[in-house]
GROMACS .gro file of N, CA, C and O in nm:
model
  376
    1MET      N    1   2.072   0.094  -0.362
    1MET     CA    2   1.946   0.035  -0.319
    1MET      C    3   1.832   0.092  -0.403
    1MET      O    4   1.821   0.212  -0.421
    2ARG      N    5   1.746   0.004  -0.453
    2ARG     CA    6   1.634   0.047  -0.535
    2ARG      C    7   1.527   0.112  -0.448
    2ARG      O    8   1.509   0.076  -0.332
    3SER      N    9   1.455   0.205  -0.507
    3SER     CA   10   1.345   0.269  -0.435
    3SER      C   11   1.232   0.167  -0.417
    3SER      O   12   1.225   0.066  -0.489
    4THR      N   13   1.144   0.195  -0.325
    4THR     CA   14   1.029   0.107  -0.301
    4THR      C   15   0.945   0.095  -0.428
    4THR      O   16   0.901  -0.013  -0.466
    5ALA      N   17   0.922   0.208  -0.494
    5ALA     CA   18   0.842   0.206  -0.617
    5ALA      C   19   0.904   0.117  -0.723
    5ALA      O   20   0.835   0.037  -0.787
    6ASP      N   21   1.036   0.127  -0.743
    6ASP     CA   22   1.105   0.044  -0.841
    6ASP      C   23   1.099  -0.103  -0.803
    6ASP      O   24   1.088  -0.191  -0.888
    7ARG      N   25   1.105  -0.130  -0.674
    7ARG     CA   26   1.108  -0.268  -0.625
    7ARG      C   27   0.974  -0.338  -0.641
    7ARG      O   28   0.967  -0.454  -0.680
    8ILE      N   29   0.863  -0.267  -0.614
    8ILE     CA   30   0.733  -0.335  -0.617
    8ILE      C   31   0.660  -0.322  -0.750
    8ILE      O   32   0.571  -0.401  -0.779
    9SER      N   33   0.696  -0.223  -0.832
    9SER     CA   34   0.625  -0.201  -0.959
    9SER      C   35   0.612  -0.324  -1.047
    9SER      O   36   0.502  -0.351  -1.098
   10PRO      N   37   0.717  -0.404  -1.065
   10PRO     CA   38   0.700  -0.524  -1.149
   10PRO      C   39   0.598  -0.624  -1.093
   10PRO      O   40   0.535  -0.697  -1.167
   11HIS      N   41   0.579  -0.622  -0.962
   11HIS     CA   42   0.489  -0.718  -0.897
   11HIS      C   43   0.343  -0.673  -0.896
   11HIS      O   44   0.254  -0.755  -0.873
   12ILE      N   45   0.321  -0.545  -0.920
   12ILE     CA   46   0.183  -0.493  -0.925
   12ILE      C   47   0.144  -0.451  -1.065
   12ILE      O   48   0.032  -0.405  -1.088
   13ALA      N   49   0.235  -0.469  -1.161
   13ALA     CA   50   0.209  -0.434  -1.301
   13ALA      C   51   0.085  -0.508  -1.349
   13ALA      O   52   0.062  -0.623  -1.315
   14GLY      N   53   0.005  -0.440  -1.427
   14GLY     CA   54  -0.120  -0.497  -1.475
   14GLY      C   55  -0.236  -0.466  -1.383
   14GLY      O   56  -0.351  -0.475  -1.423
   15ARG      N   57  -0.206  -0.431  -1.258
   15ARG     CA   58  -0.310  -0.394  -1.161
   15ARG      C   59  -0.302  -0.247  -1.125
   15ARG      O   60  -0.403  -0.177  -1.124
   16TYR      N   61  -0.181  -0.200  -1.092
   16TYR     CA   62  -0.161  -0.062  -1.048
   16TYR      C   63  -0.035  -0.005  -1.112
   16TYR      O   64   0.062  -0.078  -1.133
   17ALA      N   65  -0.037   0.125  -1.139
   17ALA     CA   66   0.081   0.196  -1.188
   17ALA      C   67   0.111   0.309  -1.091
   17ALA      O   68   0.025   0.396  -1.067
   18ILE      N   69   0.229   0.307  -1.033
   18ILE     CA   70   0.268   0.411  -0.937
   18ILE      C   71   0.300   0.539  -1.013
   18ILE      O   72   0.376   0.536  -1.111
   19GLU      N   73   0.241   0.650  -0.967
   19GLU     CA   74   0.263   0.778  -1.034
   19GLU      C   75   0.358   0.868  -0.958
   19GLU      O   76   0.441   0.935  -1.018
   20GLN      N   77   0.344   0.874  -0.824
   20GLN     CA   78   0.434   0.959  -0.746
   20GLN      C   79   0.427   0.923  -0.599
   20GLN      O   80   0.330   0.866  -0.552
   21LEU      N   81   0.532   0.960  -0.528
   21LEU     CA   82   0.538   0.943  -0.383
   21LEU      C   83   0.457   1.055  -0.319
   21LEU      O   84   0.474   1.172  -0.351
   22LEU      N   85   0.366   1.019  -0.229
   22LEU     CA   86   0.285   1.118  -0.157
   22LEU      C   87   0.343   1.151  -0.020
   22LEU      O   88   0.335   1.264   0.025
   23GLY      N   89   0.398   1.050   0.047
   23GLY     CA   90   0.451   1.074   0.180
   23GLY      C   91   0.525   0.955   0.235
   23GLY      O   92   0.507   0.842   0.190
   24VAL      N   93   0.609   0.984   0.335
   24VAL     CA   94   0.688   0.881   0.402
   24VAL      C   95   0.668   0.898   0.551
   24VAL      O   96   0.681   1.009   0.603
   25GLY      N   97   0.635   0.788   0.619
   25GLY     CA   98   0.620   0.791   0.763
   25GLY      C   99   0.720   0.698   0.828
   25GLY      O  100   0.812   0.646   0.763
   26ALA      N  101   0.700   0.673   0.954
   26ALA     CA  102   0.792   0.589   1.030
   26ALA      C  103   0.788   0.443   0.985
   26ALA      O  104   0.889   0.374   0.989
   27THR      N  105   0.671   0.397   0.939
   27THR     CA  106   0.659   0.255   0.905
   27THR      C  107   0.628   0.226   0.759
   27THR      O  108   0.638   0.112   0.717
   28ALA      N  109   0.588   0.328   0.684
   28ALA     CA  110   0.544   0.301   0.547
   28ALA      C  111   0.564   0.421   0.455
   28ALA      O  112   0.588   0.532   0.501
   29GLU      N  113   0.553   0.391   0.325
   29GLU     CA  114   0.553   0.494   0.223
   29GLU      C  115   0.418   0.488   0.152
   29GLU      O  116   0.363   0.380   0.133
   30VAL      N  117   0.365   0.605   0.115
   30VAL     CA  118   0.237   0.612   0.047
   30VAL      C  119   0.257   0.674  -0.091
   30VAL      O  120   0.321   0.779  -0.104
   31PHE      N  121   0.200   0.608  -0.191
   31PHE     CA  122   0.213   0.651  -0.329
   31PHE      C  123   0.077   0.680  -0.390
   31PHE      O  124  -0.022   0.614  -0.357
   32LEU      N  125   0.074   0.778  -0.479
   32LEU     CA  126  -0.042   0.795  -0.567
   32LEU      C  127  -0.021   0.695  -0.679
   32LEU      O  128   0.086   0.690  -0.741
   33ALA      N  129  -0.121   0.614  -0.704
   33ALA     CA  130  -0.113   0.513  -0.810
   33ALA      C  131  -0.242   0.517  -0.891
   33ALA      O  132  -0.340   0.583  -0.851
   34ARG      N  133  -0.243   0.446  -1.001
   34ARG     CA  134  -0.360   0.438  -1.087
   34ARG      C  135  -0.403   0.293  -1.092
   34ARG      O  136  -0.321   0.203  -1.115
   35ASP      N  137  -0.533   0.269  -1.066
   35ASP     CA  138  -0.589   0.136  -1.082
   35ASP      C  139  -0.606   0.114  -1.231
   35ASP      O  140  -0.684   0.184  -1.296
   36LEU      N  141  -0.532   0.021  -1.288
   36LEU     CA  142  -0.533   0.001  -1.432
   36LEU      C  143  -0.662  -0.063  -1.483
   36LEU      O  144  -0.693  -0.054  -1.601
   37GLY      N  145  -0.738  -0.124  -1.392
   37GLY     CA  146  -0.866  -0.183  -1.431
   37GLY      C  147  -0.976  -0.080  -1.447
   37GLY      O  148  -1.058  -0.087  -1.538
   38THR      N  149  -0.976   0.019  -1.358
   38THR     CA  150  -1.083   0.120  -1.359
   38THR      C  151  -1.035   0.258  -1.402
   38THR      O  152  -1.117   0.344  -1.434
   39GLY      N  153  -0.904   0.280  -1.398
   39GLY     CA  154  -0.850   0.412  -1.429
   39GLY      C  155  -0.856   0.509  -1.313
   39GLY      O  156  -0.813   0.623  -1.324
   40ALA      N  157  -0.907   0.464  -1.199
   40ALA     CA  158  -0.924   0.551  -1.082
   40ALA      C  159  -0.791   0.572  -1.010
   40ALA      O  160  -0.709   0.480  -1.001
   41PRO      N  161  -0.772   0.692  -0.954
   41PRO     CA  162  -0.654   0.713  -0.869
   41PRO      C  163  -0.674   0.642  -0.736
   41PRO      O  164  -0.786   0.636  -0.684
   42VAL      N  165  -0.567   0.585  -0.683
   42VAL     CA  166  -0.571   0.516  -0.554
   42VAL      C  167  -0.447   0.555  -0.473
   42VAL      O  168  -0.348   0.601  -0.528
   43ALA      N  169  -0.456   0.534  -0.343
   43ALA     CA  170  -0.340   0.551  -0.254
   43ALA      C  171  -0.288   0.412  -0.222
   43ALA      O  172  -0.364   0.325  -0.179
   44LEU      N  173  -0.160   0.392  -0.246
   44LEU     CA  174  -0.097   0.262  -0.223
   44LEU      C  175   0.003   0.278  -0.110
   44LEU      O  176   0.098   0.355  -0.121
   45LYS      N  177  -0.022   0.208   0.001
   45LYS     CA  178   0.064   0.218   0.119
   45LYS      C  179   0.148   0.091   0.129
   45LYS      O  180   0.094  -0.019   0.130
   46VAL      N  181   0.281   0.110   0.140
   46VAL     CA  182   0.375  -0.003   0.141
   46VAL      C  183   0.456   0.000   0.269
   46VAL      O  184   0.518   0.102   0.303
   47LEU      N  185   0.455  -0.111   0.342
   47LEU     CA  186   0.533  -0.123   0.464
   47LEU      C  187   0.682  -0.120   0.430
   47LEU      O  188   0.725  -0.186   0.336
   48LYS      N  189   0.759  -0.045   0.507
   48LYS     CA  190   0.904  -0.040   0.484
   48LYS      C  191   0.966  -0.176   0.509
   48LYS      O  192   0.929  -0.246   0.603
   49GLU      N  193   1.064  -0.212   0.427
   49GLU     CA  194   1.125  -0.345   0.437
   49GLU      C  195   1.219  -0.358   0.555
   49GLU      O  196   1.256  -0.469   0.592
   50THR      N  197   1.258  -0.250   0.618
   50THR     CA  198   1.355  -0.255   0.727
   50THR      C  199   1.292  -0.280   0.863
   50THR      O  200   1.362  -0.282   0.963
   51LEU      N  201   1.162  -0.300   0.866
   51LEU     CA  202   1.094  -0.313   0.995
   51LEU      C  203   1.091  -0.458   1.044
   51LEU      O  204   1.108  -0.552   0.968
   52ASP      N  205   1.062  -0.473   1.173
   52ASP     CA  206   1.064  -0.605   1.236
   52ASP      C  207   0.928  -0.675   1.228
   52ASP      O  208   0.832  -0.623   1.170
   53ASP      N  209   0.921  -0.793   1.286
   53ASP     CA  210   0.799  -0.874   1.283
   53ASP      C  211   0.683  -0.806   1.355
   53ASP      O  212   0.567  -0.826   1.317
   54VAL      N  213   0.711  -0.728   1.458
   54VAL     CA  214   0.604  -0.659   1.532
   54VAL      C  215   0.537  -0.556   1.441
   54VAL      O  216   0.414  -0.548   1.435
   55ALA      N  217   0.616  -0.480   1.367
   55ALA     CA  218   0.560  -0.381   1.275
   55ALA      C  219   0.478  -0.449   1.166
   55ALA      O  220   0.370  -0.401   1.130
   56GLU      N  221   0.526  -0.562   1.116
   56GLU     CA  222   0.452  -0.637   1.015
   56GLU      C  223   0.319  -0.686   1.071
   56GLU      O  224   0.216  -0.677   1.005
   57ALA      N  225   0.320  -0.737   1.192
   57ALA     CA  226   0.196  -0.785   1.254
   57ALA      C  227   0.097  -0.671   1.273
   57ALA      O  228  -0.023  -0.687   1.248
   58ARG      N  229   0.145  -0.555   1.312
   58ARG     CA  230   0.056  -0.439   1.330
   58ARG      C  231   0.000  -0.392   1.196
   58ARG      O  232  -0.116  -0.352   1.187
   59PHE      N  233   0.082  -0.395   1.092
   59PHE     CA  234   0.037  -0.356   0.958
   59PHE      C  235  -0.073  -0.451   0.912
   59PHE      O  236  -0.177  -0.408   0.862
   60ARG      N  237  -0.052  -0.581   0.931
   60ARG     CA  238  -0.154  -0.680   0.894
   60ARG      C  239  -0.282  -0.661   0.976
   60ARG      O  240  -0.393  -0.673   0.923
   61GLN      N  241  -0.267  -0.629   1.103
   61GLN     CA  242  -0.383  -0.605   1.188
   61GLN      C  243  -0.460  -0.481   1.141
   61GLN      O  244  -0.583  -0.481   1.137
   62ALA      N  245  -0.389  -0.377   1.103
   62ALA     CA  246  -0.453  -0.255   1.052
   62ALA      C  247  -0.533  -0.285   0.926
   62ALA      O  248  -0.645  -0.235   0.909
   63ILE      N  249  -0.477  -0.368   0.838
   63ILE     CA  250  -0.548  -0.407   0.717
   63ILE      C  251  -0.678  -0.479   0.753
   63ILE      O  252  -0.784  -0.447   0.701
   64ALA      N  253  -0.669  -0.576   0.842
   64ALA     CA  254  -0.787  -0.654   0.881
   64ALA      C  255  -0.894  -0.566   0.944
   64ALA      O  256  -1.013  -0.580   0.913
   65ILE      N  257  -0.854  -0.476   1.030
   65ILE     CA  258  -0.950  -0.387   1.096
   65ILE      C  259  -1.016  -0.295   0.995
   65ILE      O  260  -1.138  -0.280   0.991
   66CYS      N  261  -0.935  -0.232   0.910
   66CYS     CA  262  -0.988  -0.136   0.813
   66CYS      C  263  -1.079  -0.201   0.710
   66CYS      O  264  -1.175  -0.141   0.665
   67GLN      N  265  -1.049  -0.325   0.672
   67GLN     CA  266  -1.134  -0.394   0.576
   67GLN      C  267  -1.272  -0.422   0.634
   67GLN      O  268  -1.368  -0.437   0.559
   68GLY      N  269  -1.283  -0.427   0.765
   68GLY     CA  270  -1.412  -0.453   0.828
   68GLY      C  271  -1.495  -0.328   0.855
   68GLY      O  272  -1.609  -0.338   0.897
   69LEU      N  273  -1.438  -0.212   0.831
   69LEU     CA  274  -1.509  -0.087   0.857
   69LEU      C  275  -1.579  -0.036   0.732
   69LEU      O  276  -1.522  -0.039   0.623
   70GLN      N  277  -1.701   0.011   0.750
   70GLN     CA  278  -1.775   0.073   0.640
   70GLN      C  279  -1.847   0.194   0.695
   70GLN      O  280  -1.939   0.181   0.777
   71HIS      N  281  -1.803   0.310   0.652
   71HIS     CA  282  -1.862   0.436   0.697
   71HIS      C  283  -1.828   0.542   0.595
   71HIS      O  284  -1.716   0.543   0.542
   72PRO      N  285  -1.920   0.633   0.565
   72PRO     CA  286  -1.892   0.737   0.465
   72PRO      C  287  -1.772   0.825   0.499
   72PRO      O  288  -1.709   0.881   0.411
   73GLY      N  289  -1.737   0.834   0.627
   73GLY     CA  290  -1.625   0.917   0.669
   73GLY      C  291  -1.492   0.844   0.676
   73GLY      O  292  -1.392   0.901   0.715
   74ILE      N  293  -1.489   0.716   0.638
   74ILE     CA  294  -1.367   0.636   0.645
   74ILE      C  295  -1.332   0.590   0.504
   74ILE      O  296  -1.415   0.536   0.432
   75VAL      N  297  -1.207   0.611   0.466
   75VAL     CA  298  -1.160   0.565   0.336
   75VAL      C  299  -1.145   0.414   0.340
   75VAL      O  300  -1.082   0.359   0.431
   76GLY      N  301  -1.201   0.346   0.242
   76GLY     CA  302  -1.199   0.201   0.241
   76GLY      C  303  -1.076   0.142   0.175
   76GLY      O  304  -1.019   0.200   0.083
   77ILE      N  305  -1.036   0.026   0.222
   77ILE     CA  306  -0.929  -0.051   0.159
   77ILE      C  307  -0.992  -0.133   0.047
   77ILE      O  308  -1.089  -0.204   0.069
   78VAL      N  309  -0.934  -0.122  -0.072
   78VAL     CA  310  -0.990  -0.193  -0.187
   78VAL      C  311  -0.908  -0.315  -0.227
   78VAL      O  312  -0.955  -0.400  -0.302
   79ASP      N  313  -0.784  -0.323  -0.178
   79ASP     CA  314  -0.699  -0.437  -0.212
   79ASP      C  315  -0.584  -0.442  -0.112
   79ASP      O  316  -0.551  -0.342  -0.048
   80ALA      N  317  -0.523  -0.557  -0.098
   80ALA     CA  318  -0.406  -0.575  -0.013
   80ALA      C  319  -0.328  -0.694  -0.066
   80ALA      O  320  -0.385  -0.783  -0.130
   81GLY      N  321  -0.199  -0.695  -0.038
   81GLY     CA  322  -0.120  -0.807  -0.084
   81GLY      C  323   0.027  -0.794  -0.048
   81GLY      O  324   0.064  -0.714   0.038
   82VAL      N  325   0.109  -0.873  -0.115
   82VAL     CA  326   0.253  -0.873  -0.095
   82VAL      C  327   0.318  -0.857  -0.232
   82VAL      O  328   0.282  -0.926  -0.327
   83ALA      N  329   0.412  -0.764  -0.242
   83ALA     CA  330   0.487  -0.742  -0.365
   83ALA      C  331   0.635  -0.741  -0.331
   83ALA      O  332   0.680  -0.657  -0.255
   84ASP      N  333   0.710  -0.834  -0.385
   84ASP     CA  334   0.853  -0.849  -0.356
   84ASP      C  335   0.876  -0.852  -0.204
   84ASP      O  336   0.962  -0.781  -0.152
   85GLU      N  337   0.797  -0.931  -0.136
   85GLU     CA  338   0.803  -0.948   0.009
   85GLU      C  339   0.765  -0.823   0.089
   85GLU      O  340   0.786  -0.817   0.210
   86ALA      N  341   0.709  -0.722   0.022
   86ALA     CA  342   0.665  -0.601   0.091
   86ALA      C  343   0.512  -0.602   0.101
   86ALA      O  344   0.443  -0.617   0.000
   87LEU      N  345   0.463  -0.588   0.223
   87LEU     CA  346   0.318  -0.580   0.243
   87LEU      C  347   0.267  -0.446   0.193
   87LEU      O  348   0.333  -0.343   0.210
   88PHE      N  349   0.149  -0.447   0.132
   88PHE     CA  350   0.089  -0.322   0.087
   88PHE      C  351  -0.062  -0.330   0.098
   88PHE      O  352  -0.119  -0.439   0.107
   89TYR      N  353  -0.125  -0.213   0.100
   89TYR     CA  354  -0.268  -0.208   0.080
   89TYR      C  355  -0.303  -0.087  -0.004
   89TYR      O  356  -0.225   0.007  -0.015
   90VAL      N  357  -0.419  -0.095  -0.067
   90VAL     CA  358  -0.464   0.008  -0.160
   90VAL      C  359  -0.595   0.063  -0.108
   90VAL      O  360  -0.685  -0.011  -0.071
   91MET      N  361  -0.602   0.197  -0.105
   91MET     CA  362  -0.722   0.266  -0.056
   91MET      C  363  -0.771   0.363  -0.164
   91MET      O  364  -0.696   0.402  -0.253
   92GLU      N  365  -0.896   0.401  -0.150
   92GLU     CA  366  -0.948   0.507  -0.235
   92GLU      C  367  -0.859   0.630  -0.215
   92GLU      O  368  -0.811   0.654  -0.105
   93PHE      N  369  -0.838   0.705  -0.321
   93PHE     CA  370  -0.760   0.828  -0.309
   93PHE      C  371  -0.858   0.944  -0.295
   93PHE      O  372  -0.946   0.963  -0.376
   94VAL      N  373  -0.844   1.017  -0.185
   94VAL     CA  374  -0.932   1.134  -0.162
   94VAL      C  375  -0.849   1.259  -0.144
   94VAL      O  376  -0.735   1.255  -0.109
   0.00000   0.00000   0.00000
Protein backbone atom coordinates (compact mmCIF):
# COMPACT_ATOMS: atom_id res chain seq x y z
CA MET A 1 0.00 0.00 0.00
CA ARG A 2 1.36 3.42 -0.98
CA SER A 3 1.83 6.07 1.66
CA THR A 4 -0.55 9.03 1.73
CA ALA A 5 2.25 11.34 0.58
CA ASP A 6 3.05 9.11 -2.41
CA ARG A 7 -0.63 8.82 -3.28
CA ILE A 8 -1.50 12.52 -3.28
CA SER A 9 1.79 14.08 -4.43
CA PRO A 10 1.07 13.69 -8.17
CA HIS A 11 -2.29 15.44 -7.68
CA ILE A 12 -0.87 18.46 -5.85
CA ALA A 13 2.31 18.76 -7.94
CA GLY A 14 2.83 22.29 -9.18
CA ARG A 15 1.04 23.67 -6.10
CA TYR A 16 2.61 21.95 -3.08
CA ALA A 17 5.61 19.72 -2.39
CA ILE A 18 5.40 17.45 0.64
CA GLU A 19 8.58 17.57 2.72
CA GLN A 20 7.87 15.40 5.76
CA LEU A 21 5.20 13.83 7.94
CA LEU A 22 4.49 15.95 11.03
CA GLY A 23 1.89 13.80 12.74
CA VAL A 24 -0.81 11.17 12.51
CA GLY A 25 -4.13 11.31 14.33
CA ALA A 26 -7.27 9.24 14.41
CA THR A 27 -8.74 10.81 11.27
CA ALA A 28 -5.93 12.49 9.37
CA GLU A 29 -2.24 12.85 8.63
CA VAL A 30 -0.47 16.22 8.71
CA PHE A 31 2.52 17.02 6.52
CA LEU A 32 4.98 19.86 6.30
CA ALA A 33 4.79 21.00 2.69
CA ARG A 34 6.06 23.88 0.58
CA ASP A 35 3.76 26.20 -1.34
CA LEU A 36 5.48 26.20 -4.73
CA GLY A 37 3.90 29.53 -5.69
CA THR A 38 5.20 31.50 -2.71
CA GLY A 39 7.91 29.25 -1.30
CA ALA A 40 6.24 29.42 2.12
CA PRO A 41 6.04 26.40 4.41
CA VAL A 42 2.48 25.13 4.96
CA ALA A 43 0.76 22.38 6.93
CA LEU A 44 -1.18 20.00 4.72
CA LYS A 45 -3.83 17.90 6.47
CA VAL A 46 -5.17 14.84 4.62
CA LEU A 47 -8.19 12.81 5.70
CA LYS A 48 -7.41 9.09 6.01
CA GLU A 49 -8.90 7.05 3.19
CA THR A 50 -10.19 4.31 5.50
CA LEU A 51 -12.80 6.50 7.16
CA ASP A 52 -16.56 6.49 6.65
CA ASP A 53 -18.98 9.08 5.29
CA VAL A 54 -19.55 10.59 8.76
CA ALA A 55 -15.83 11.36 9.15
CA GLU A 56 -15.76 12.87 5.66
CA ALA A 57 -18.77 15.07 6.46
CA ARG A 58 -17.12 16.26 9.68
CA PHE A 59 -13.86 17.01 7.85
CA ARG A 60 -15.77 19.06 5.25
CA GLN A 61 -17.64 20.86 8.04
CA ALA A 62 -14.36 21.69 9.80
CA ILE A 63 -13.02 23.17 6.56
CA ALA A 64 -16.12 25.32 6.10
CA ILE A 65 -16.06 26.56 9.69
CA CYS A 66 -12.33 27.31 9.72
CA GLN A 67 -12.48 29.17 6.41
CA GLY A 68 -15.00 31.54 7.97
CA LEU A 69 -12.83 32.38 10.98
CA GLN A 70 -10.43 35.30 11.03
CA HIS A 71 -8.49 36.00 14.19
CA PRO A 72 -4.79 36.59 14.91
CA GLY A 73 -4.80 33.61 17.28
CA ILE A 74 -6.26 31.15 14.74
CA VAL A 75 -4.28 29.59 11.92
CA GLY A 76 -6.08 30.19 8.65
CA ILE A 77 -6.91 27.70 5.93
CA VAL A 78 -5.40 28.86 2.65
CA ASP A 79 -6.57 26.07 0.34
CA ALA A 80 -8.67 22.90 0.30
CA GLY A 81 -9.43 20.23 -2.22
CA VAL A 82 -9.43 16.58 -3.22
CA ALA A 83 -6.34 14.65 -4.32
CA ASP A 84 -6.77 11.04 -5.48
CA GLU A 85 -10.16 11.00 -3.73
CA ALA A 86 -8.55 12.17 -0.46
CA LEU A 87 -9.86 15.36 1.12
CA PHE A 88 -7.21 17.81 2.25
CA TYR A 89 -6.74 21.33 3.47
CA VAL A 90 -3.72 23.58 3.69
CA MET A 91 -2.99 25.92 6.59
CA GLU A 92 -0.28 28.37 7.45
CA PHE A 93 2.61 26.56 9.11
CA VAL A 94 3.42 27.98 12.55
